[in-house]
Short mmCIF file of C-alpha atoms and ligand atoms in Angstrom, two decimals:
data_model
loop_
_atom_site.label_atom_id
_atom_site.label_comp_id
_atom_site.label_asym_id
_atom_site.label_seq_id
_atom_site.Cartn_x
_atom_site.Cartn_y
_atom_site.Cartn_z
CA MET A 1 -0.01 -0.02 0.01
CA LYS A 2 1.54 3.30 -1.10
CA LEU A 3 0.45 6.31 0.94
CA ASN A 4 0.06 9.80 -0.56
CA GLN A 5 1.90 12.87 0.96
CA LEU A 6 -0.96 13.90 3.28
CA GLN A 7 -1.39 10.31 4.53
CA ASN A 8 2.39 10.05 5.16
CA GLU A 9 2.30 13.31 7.16
CA ILE A 10 -0.58 11.97 9.21
CA VAL A 11 1.18 8.66 9.97
CA GLU A 12 4.30 10.56 11.00
CA LEU A 13 2.28 12.76 13.34
CA ARG A 14 0.36 9.76 14.68
CA ASN A 15 3.52 7.95 15.46
CA GLN A 16 4.98 10.87 17.38
CA LYS A 17 1.98 11.58 19.50
CA ASP A 18 0.14 9.80 22.31
CA VAL A 19 -2.78 8.99 20.06
CA THR A 20 -4.62 6.00 18.52
CA ILE A 21 -6.71 6.38 15.33
CA LEU A 22 -9.75 4.11 15.06
CA ALA A 23 -11.67 3.93 11.77
CA HIS A 24 -14.98 2.19 10.89
CA TYR A 25 -15.16 0.15 7.70
CA TYR A 26 -17.45 2.82 6.20
CA GLN A 27 -14.74 5.38 6.12
CA GLU A 28 -13.15 6.44 2.81
CA LEU A 29 -10.33 4.10 1.99
CA GLU A 30 -7.77 6.89 2.40
CA ILE A 31 -8.83 7.11 6.06
CA GLN A 32 -8.95 3.38 6.62
CA GLU A 33 -5.30 3.31 5.41
CA ILE A 34 -3.97 5.62 8.09
CA ALA A 35 -5.86 4.04 11.05
CA ASP A 36 -4.22 2.03 13.73
CA HIS A 37 -7.31 -0.17 13.92
CA LEU A 38 -10.18 -0.81 11.53
CA GLY A 39 -13.39 -2.53 12.47
CA ASP A 40 -17.09 -2.79 12.93
CA SER A 41 -18.91 -1.09 15.80
CA LEU A 42 -18.41 -4.00 18.23
CA GLY A 43 -14.78 -4.49 17.34
CA LEU A 44 -14.01 -0.81 17.70
CA SER A 45 -15.79 -0.63 21.07
CA ARG A 46 -13.61 -3.47 22.29
CA ILE A 47 -10.38 -1.88 20.97
CA ALA A 48 -11.38 1.49 22.55
CA LYS A 49 -11.78 -0.25 25.92
CA GLU A 50 -9.11 -2.92 25.87
CA LYS A 51 -6.30 -1.99 23.48
CA ALA A 52 -6.10 1.73 23.02
CA LYS A 53 -3.75 2.81 25.82
CA THR A 54 -3.12 6.35 24.58
CA LYS A 55 -4.31 9.60 26.12
CA TYR A 56 -6.15 10.58 22.84
CA ILE A 57 -8.25 8.49 20.55
CA ILE A 58 -9.33 9.98 17.17
CA PHE A 59 -12.47 8.11 16.18
CA ALA A 60 -13.20 8.19 12.50
CA GLY A 61 -16.76 7.08 12.57
CA VAL A 62 -20.12 8.70 13.62
CA LEU A 63 -20.99 10.40 16.88
CA PHE A 64 -22.54 7.43 18.69
CA MET A 65 -19.33 5.45 18.20
CA ALA A 66 -17.16 8.23 19.62
CA GLU A 67 -19.71 8.56 22.54
CA THR A 68 -19.45 4.86 23.23
CA ALA A 69 -15.59 5.14 23.34
CA SER A 70 -15.94 8.14 25.60
CA ILE A 71 -18.37 6.27 28.01
CA LEU A 72 -15.88 3.34 28.17
CA ASN A 73 -12.87 5.65 28.62
CA GLN A 74 -13.80 8.53 30.87
CA ASP A 75 -10.09 9.22 31.44
CA LYS A 76 -9.21 9.65 27.80
CA HIS A 77 -9.84 12.36 25.26
CA ILE A 78 -12.05 11.07 22.37
CA ILE A 79 -11.93 13.22 19.26
CA ILE A 80 -14.13 12.98 16.20
CA PRO A 81 -13.02 14.54 12.88
CA SER A 82 -16.53 15.87 12.04
CA LEU A 83 -19.01 16.87 14.72
CA GLU A 84 -21.69 16.68 12.03
CA ALA A 85 -21.04 12.99 11.49
CA CYS A 86 -24.22 11.73 13.14
CA CYS A 87 -26.29 8.55 12.67
CA PRO A 88 -29.84 9.59 11.88
CA LEU A 89 -31.07 6.12 12.93
CA ALA A 90 -30.09 7.01 16.55
CA ASN A 91 -32.53 9.90 16.56
CA PHE A 92 -35.58 7.64 16.25
CA LEU A 93 -35.36 6.93 19.98
CA ASN A 94 -35.11 9.08 23.07
CA ARG A 95 -35.26 8.64 26.82
CA ASP A 96 -39.04 9.52 27.00
CA ILE A 97 -39.93 6.84 24.36
CA VAL A 98 -37.90 4.26 26.31
CA ASN A 99 -39.55 5.16 29.61
CA GLN A 100 -43.06 4.96 28.05
CA TYR A 101 -42.27 1.37 26.90
CA ARG A 102 -40.80 0.53 30.32
CA LYS A 103 -43.95 1.69 32.02
CA GLU A 104 -46.08 -0.44 29.72
CA TYR A 105 -43.86 -3.54 30.00
CA PRO A 106 -42.07 -3.21 33.34
CA GLU A 107 -41.03 -6.84 33.43
CA LEU A 108 -39.17 -6.81 30.07
CA PRO A 109 -35.51 -6.00 29.50
CA VAL A 110 -34.61 -2.99 27.33
CA ILE A 111 -32.02 -3.75 24.64
CA THR A 112 -30.66 -0.88 22.65
CA TYR A 113 -28.63 -1.04 19.44
CA VAL A 114 -25.34 0.92 19.89
CA ASN A 115 -26.59 3.14 17.13
CA SER A 116 -28.35 5.17 19.78
CA THR A 117 -27.78 8.27 21.88
CA ALA A 118 -25.91 8.11 25.17
CA GLU A 119 -29.06 9.11 27.12
CA VAL A 120 -30.86 6.15 25.57
CA LYS A 121 -28.06 3.75 26.41
CA ALA A 122 -28.25 5.16 29.99
CA GLU A 123 -31.89 3.93 30.21
CA SER A 124 -31.10 0.40 28.86
CA ASP A 125 -30.45 -2.97 30.50
CA ILE A 126 -27.93 -3.90 27.80
CA CYS A 127 -26.71 -2.73 24.43
CA CYS A 128 -26.01 -4.77 21.32
CA THR A 129 -24.45 -4.33 17.86
CA SER A 130 -25.37 -5.95 14.57
CA SER A 131 -22.84 -8.68 15.21
CA ASN A 132 -24.07 -9.83 18.59
CA SER A 133 -27.83 -8.90 18.65
CA VAL A 134 -29.03 -12.52 18.44
CA ASN A 135 -26.75 -13.69 21.17
CA ILE A 136 -27.58 -10.72 23.44
CA ILE A 137 -31.31 -11.26 23.07
CA LYS A 138 -31.02 -14.92 23.96
CA LYS A 139 -28.84 -14.23 27.05
CA ILE A 140 -30.70 -11.31 28.49
CA SER A 141 -34.18 -12.94 27.98
CA LYS A 142 -32.80 -15.94 29.89
CA GLU A 143 -31.41 -13.71 32.62
CA PHE A 144 -34.83 -12.01 33.06
CA GLY A 145 -36.74 -15.28 32.63
CA VAL A 146 -38.92 -13.81 29.84
CA GLU A 147 -39.77 -14.84 26.27
CA GLU A 148 -40.08 -11.23 25.04
CA VAL A 149 -37.80 -8.15 24.98
CA LEU A 150 -37.98 -4.38 24.18
CA PHE A 151 -35.56 -3.41 21.37
CA GLY A 152 -34.76 -0.13 19.60
CA PRO A 153 -34.24 1.85 17.55
CA ASP A 154 -33.66 -0.21 14.35
CA LYS A 155 -36.79 -2.11 13.30
CA ASN A 156 -34.98 -4.26 10.69
CA LEU A 157 -32.27 -5.42 13.13
CA ALA A 158 -35.09 -6.05 15.66
CA GLU A 159 -36.92 -8.32 13.18
CA TYR A 160 -33.75 -10.10 12.16
CA ALA A 161 -32.76 -10.72 15.81
CA GLU A 162 -36.28 -11.99 16.55
CA GLU A 163 -36.23 -14.41 13.62
CA ARG A 164 -32.79 -15.79 14.65
CA SER A 165 -33.28 -15.91 18.41
CA GLU A 166 -36.95 -17.05 18.39
CA ILE A 167 -37.54 -14.53 21.27
CA SER A 168 -40.40 -12.03 20.65
CA VAL A 169 -39.28 -8.51 20.12
CA ILE A 170 -41.37 -5.37 20.80
CA LYS A 171 -39.90 -2.62 18.63
CA MET A 172 -39.27 0.81 20.17
CA PRO A 173 -40.60 2.88 18.38
CA GLY A 174 -41.41 0.54 15.46
CA LYS A 175 -40.33 2.79 12.61
CA GLY A 176 -36.58 3.34 13.32
CA HIS A 177 -34.48 2.61 10.22
CA CYS A 178 -31.13 3.43 8.54
CA TYR A 179 -31.58 5.63 5.45
CA VAL A 180 -28.74 3.84 3.76
CA HIS A 181 -29.69 0.20 4.18
CA SER A 182 -33.40 0.48 4.23
CA HIS A 183 -33.47 1.93 0.74
CA LEU A 184 -31.86 -1.12 -0.73
CA ASN A 185 -34.49 -3.26 -2.62
CA ILE A 186 -34.73 -6.53 -4.49
CA ASP A 187 -34.94 -4.80 -7.88
CA ASP A 188 -31.56 -3.14 -7.27
CA ILE A 189 -29.97 -6.45 -6.37
CA GLN A 190 -31.56 -8.32 -9.19
CA GLU A 191 -30.25 -5.80 -11.71
CA VAL A 192 -26.74 -6.39 -10.46
CA ARG A 193 -27.26 -10.14 -10.30
CA GLU A 194 -28.25 -10.28 -13.99
CA GLU A 195 -24.71 -9.17 -14.80
CA HIS A 196 -23.15 -11.48 -12.19
CA PRO A 197 -25.51 -14.49 -11.99
CA SER A 198 -23.23 -16.63 -9.83
CA ALA A 199 -22.42 -13.88 -7.30
CA GLN A 200 -23.32 -14.45 -3.64
CA VAL A 201 -25.35 -11.66 -2.02
CA LEU A 202 -24.11 -10.43 1.36
CA VAL A 203 -26.24 -7.92 3.27
CA HIS A 204 -26.31 -6.06 6.60
CA PRO A 205 -29.20 -6.87 8.98
CA GLU A 206 -30.32 -3.22 8.83
CA CYS A 207 -31.72 -4.09 5.33
CA GLU A 208 -35.48 -4.72 4.91
CA LYS A 209 -36.81 -8.26 5.38
CA SER A 210 -37.38 -8.85 1.62
CA VAL A 211 -33.66 -8.10 0.98
CA ARG A 212 -32.55 -10.22 3.93
CA ASP A 213 -34.69 -13.11 2.73
CA TYR A 214 -33.12 -12.89 -0.76
CA ALA A 215 -29.50 -12.74 0.62
CA ASP A 216 -27.07 -15.70 0.83
CA TYR A 217 -25.51 -14.23 4.04
CA ILE A 218 -26.68 -11.60 6.58
CA GLY A 219 -24.10 -10.04 8.90
CA SER A 220 -22.37 -7.00 10.38
CA THR A 221 -19.62 -5.30 8.48
CA ALA A 222 -17.07 -7.53 10.20
CA GLY A 223 -19.28 -10.56 9.60
CA ILE A 224 -19.40 -9.80 5.84
CA TYR A 225 -15.64 -9.43 5.84
CA SER A 226 -15.15 -12.74 7.55
CA PHE A 227 -17.58 -14.48 5.19
CA VAL A 228 -15.54 -13.27 2.24
CA GLU A 229 -12.33 -14.28 3.98
CA GLU A 230 -13.70 -17.79 4.33
CA HIS A 231 -15.28 -18.20 0.92
CA HIS A 232 -13.25 -16.13 -1.59
CA THR A 233 -11.23 -19.01 -2.97
CA GLY A 234 -14.36 -20.97 -4.09
CA GLN A 235 -16.30 -17.96 -5.15
CA LYS A 236 -15.39 -15.20 -7.62
CA ASP A 237 -18.11 -12.64 -7.41
CA PHE A 238 -19.91 -11.04 -4.47
CA ILE A 239 -22.76 -8.52 -4.34
CA ILE A 240 -22.33 -6.26 -1.30
CA GLY A 241 -25.44 -5.00 0.47
CA THR A 242 -23.87 -2.58 2.84
CA GLU A 243 -22.09 0.76 2.76
CA LYS A 244 -19.47 1.25 0.00
CA GLY A 245 -16.61 1.65 2.43
CA LEU A 246 -16.65 -2.06 3.13
CA LEU A 247 -16.62 -2.86 -0.59
CA ASP A 248 -13.56 -0.63 -1.04
CA ARG A 249 -11.75 -2.55 1.78
CA LEU A 250 -12.70 -5.97 0.30
CA THR A 251 -11.58 -4.87 -3.20
CA VAL A 252 -8.14 -4.05 -1.86
CA ASP A 253 -7.79 -7.11 0.43
CA PHE A 254 -9.11 -9.70 -2.02
CA PRO A 255 -7.81 -8.55 -5.46
CA LYS A 256 -8.64 -11.80 -7.19
CA ASN A 257 -12.35 -11.40 -6.47
CA LYS A 258 -14.91 -9.06 -7.93
CA PHE A 259 -17.13 -7.02 -5.57
CA ASN A 260 -20.28 -5.31 -6.82
CA LEU A 261 -22.22 -2.79 -4.82
CA ALA A 262 -25.87 -3.81 -4.64
CA SER A 263 -27.03 -0.22 -5.21
CA ASP A 264 -25.36 3.14 -5.95
CA GLY A 265 -27.33 4.47 -2.95
CA LEU A 266 -25.23 2.50 -0.39
CA ILE A 267 -23.25 5.51 0.79
CA CYS A 268 -23.56 6.87 4.30
CA GLU A 269 -23.16 10.65 3.78
CA ASP A 270 -22.56 10.98 7.56
CA MET A 271 -19.72 8.57 7.72
CA LYS A 272 -18.11 10.35 4.72
CA LYS A 273 -18.00 13.71 6.59
CA ASN A 274 -14.67 12.75 8.19
CA LYS A 275 -11.79 14.01 6.10
CA LEU A 276 -8.00 13.40 6.06
CA GLU A 277 -7.35 17.16 6.24
CA THR A 278 -9.25 17.49 9.49
CA ILE A 279 -7.46 14.40 10.95
CA LYS A 280 -4.09 16.09 10.23
CA MET A 281 -5.33 19.37 11.82
CA LEU A 282 -6.51 17.43 14.91
CA LEU A 283 -3.15 15.61 15.21
CA GLU A 284 -1.47 18.96 15.26
CA ASN A 285 -3.88 20.34 17.88
CA LEU A 286 -4.76 17.37 20.11
CA ASP A 287 -5.77 19.71 22.97
CA ASN A 288 -8.35 21.54 20.80
CA GLU A 289 -11.51 20.75 22.86
CA ARG A 290 -13.83 21.77 20.02
CA TYR A 291 -13.72 18.26 18.43
CA GLU A 292 -13.73 16.37 21.71
CA VAL A 293 -16.75 14.16 22.40
CA LYS A 294 -17.57 14.22 26.09
CA VAL A 295 -20.66 12.53 27.50
CA PRO A 296 -21.96 14.21 30.70
CA GLU A 297 -20.63 12.30 33.70
CA ASP A 298 -24.05 11.31 35.13
CA ILE A 299 -25.16 9.94 31.73
CA ALA A 300 -21.82 8.21 31.10
CA LYS A 301 -21.95 6.45 34.46
CA LYS A 302 -25.42 5.04 33.71
CA ALA A 303 -24.56 4.15 30.13
CA TYR A 304 -21.37 2.34 31.14
CA ASN A 305 -23.09 -0.73 32.56
CA PRO A 306 -25.26 -1.69 29.53
CA ILE A 307 -22.23 -1.33 27.23
CA GLU A 308 -19.92 -3.23 29.56
CA LYS A 309 -22.51 -6.02 30.01
CA MET A 310 -22.76 -6.32 26.19
CA LEU A 311 -18.95 -6.70 25.95
CA LYS A 312 -19.05 -9.34 28.71
CA PHE A 313 -21.89 -11.24 27.07
CA SER A 314 -20.14 -11.21 23.73
CA THR A 315 -16.99 -13.02 24.82
P1 13P B 1 -21.61 -2.49 12.25
O1 13P B 1 -22.11 -2.88 13.59
O2 13P B 1 -21.74 -3.61 11.24
O3 13P B 1 -20.26 -1.89 12.31
O4 13P B 1 -22.67 -1.43 11.66
C1 13P B 1 -22.73 -0.12 12.11
C2 13P B 1 -23.58 0.65 11.28
O5 13P B 1 -23.69 1.79 11.44
C3 13P B 1 -24.32 -0.02 10.25
O6 13P B 1 -24.98 0.87 9.44
FE1 SF4 B 2 -26.21 5.20 10.81
FE2 SF4 B 2 -26.98 3.93 8.60
FE3 SF4 B 2 -24.84 5.49 8.51
FE4 SF4 B 2 -24.79 3.12 9.82
S1 SF4 B 2 -25.06 3.43 7.64
S2 SF4 B 2 -24.02 5.10 10.56
S3 SF4 B 2 -26.90 3.13 10.59
S4 SF4 B 2 -26.96 6.13 8.93
#
């Protein structure tokens, strides 16, 4: 991998300073290439908690990911390259909605997808990500001795986890969705498949049910990566039903295979707000508090337990 001049300057600064750069798979390739660690939301939460020993963490992802890192590392400075990089899915749920459901179903555990605000996490019994949702639902329902759980905010992940865990899920609020994944439809995929008839279709669980039912594999970004790692020798073509950043990664890491994006719409505009130029500026001004993500202490304290419990349950 040959880095350009700006990337080389960033790597040099990164190596001189007390900083770790984390990047989600949905970042532009040029950002993935200068990161210390690349991963899905579960993997990056783990790294933020267990591996990143530096005083500063630059988190190239969206706000909820940086907030999660901050909750797990109250003693560290968590910095995000764009304060506008939000996840609109997170805004479908707030503390009041969670509390209404709790009142109606006081005996049921509240599970929140990590794509949620810190105040929502603080009201939850446990968090989950797209890679551990099924396991978390099974374990928490067993702990509570119930056959039903409350789950928010993504309705598609809720349905997927319900199908796989065979535990009933009440969706909070029932309409939460990701604007990137929920717009993918069967017509888009079929159009690509006509050109690549033997390609396997790999999609994220945030996709609609009709798309999930059509897919050969459903998984988180890291799950899709691992699937390709396992199957790339016996399979030439793949159709990727998640954000383009993962396809870019796969194209570089598996050059003998062909990866086709299931739809041109699979771009998360929010993830793409992080830029190399800003990362360089932040490395030069690590004490600039403007880009620091700090969850208020009382919320962080309450939100710590559901995240920590998720990490424990996922080992
Ligand atoms: P992962 O958990 O697969 O990283 O997904 C995060 C996300 O935002 C999906 O849209
Ligand atoms: Fe949020 Fe969807 Fe972007 Fe993921 S892809 S960060 S769920 S908007």
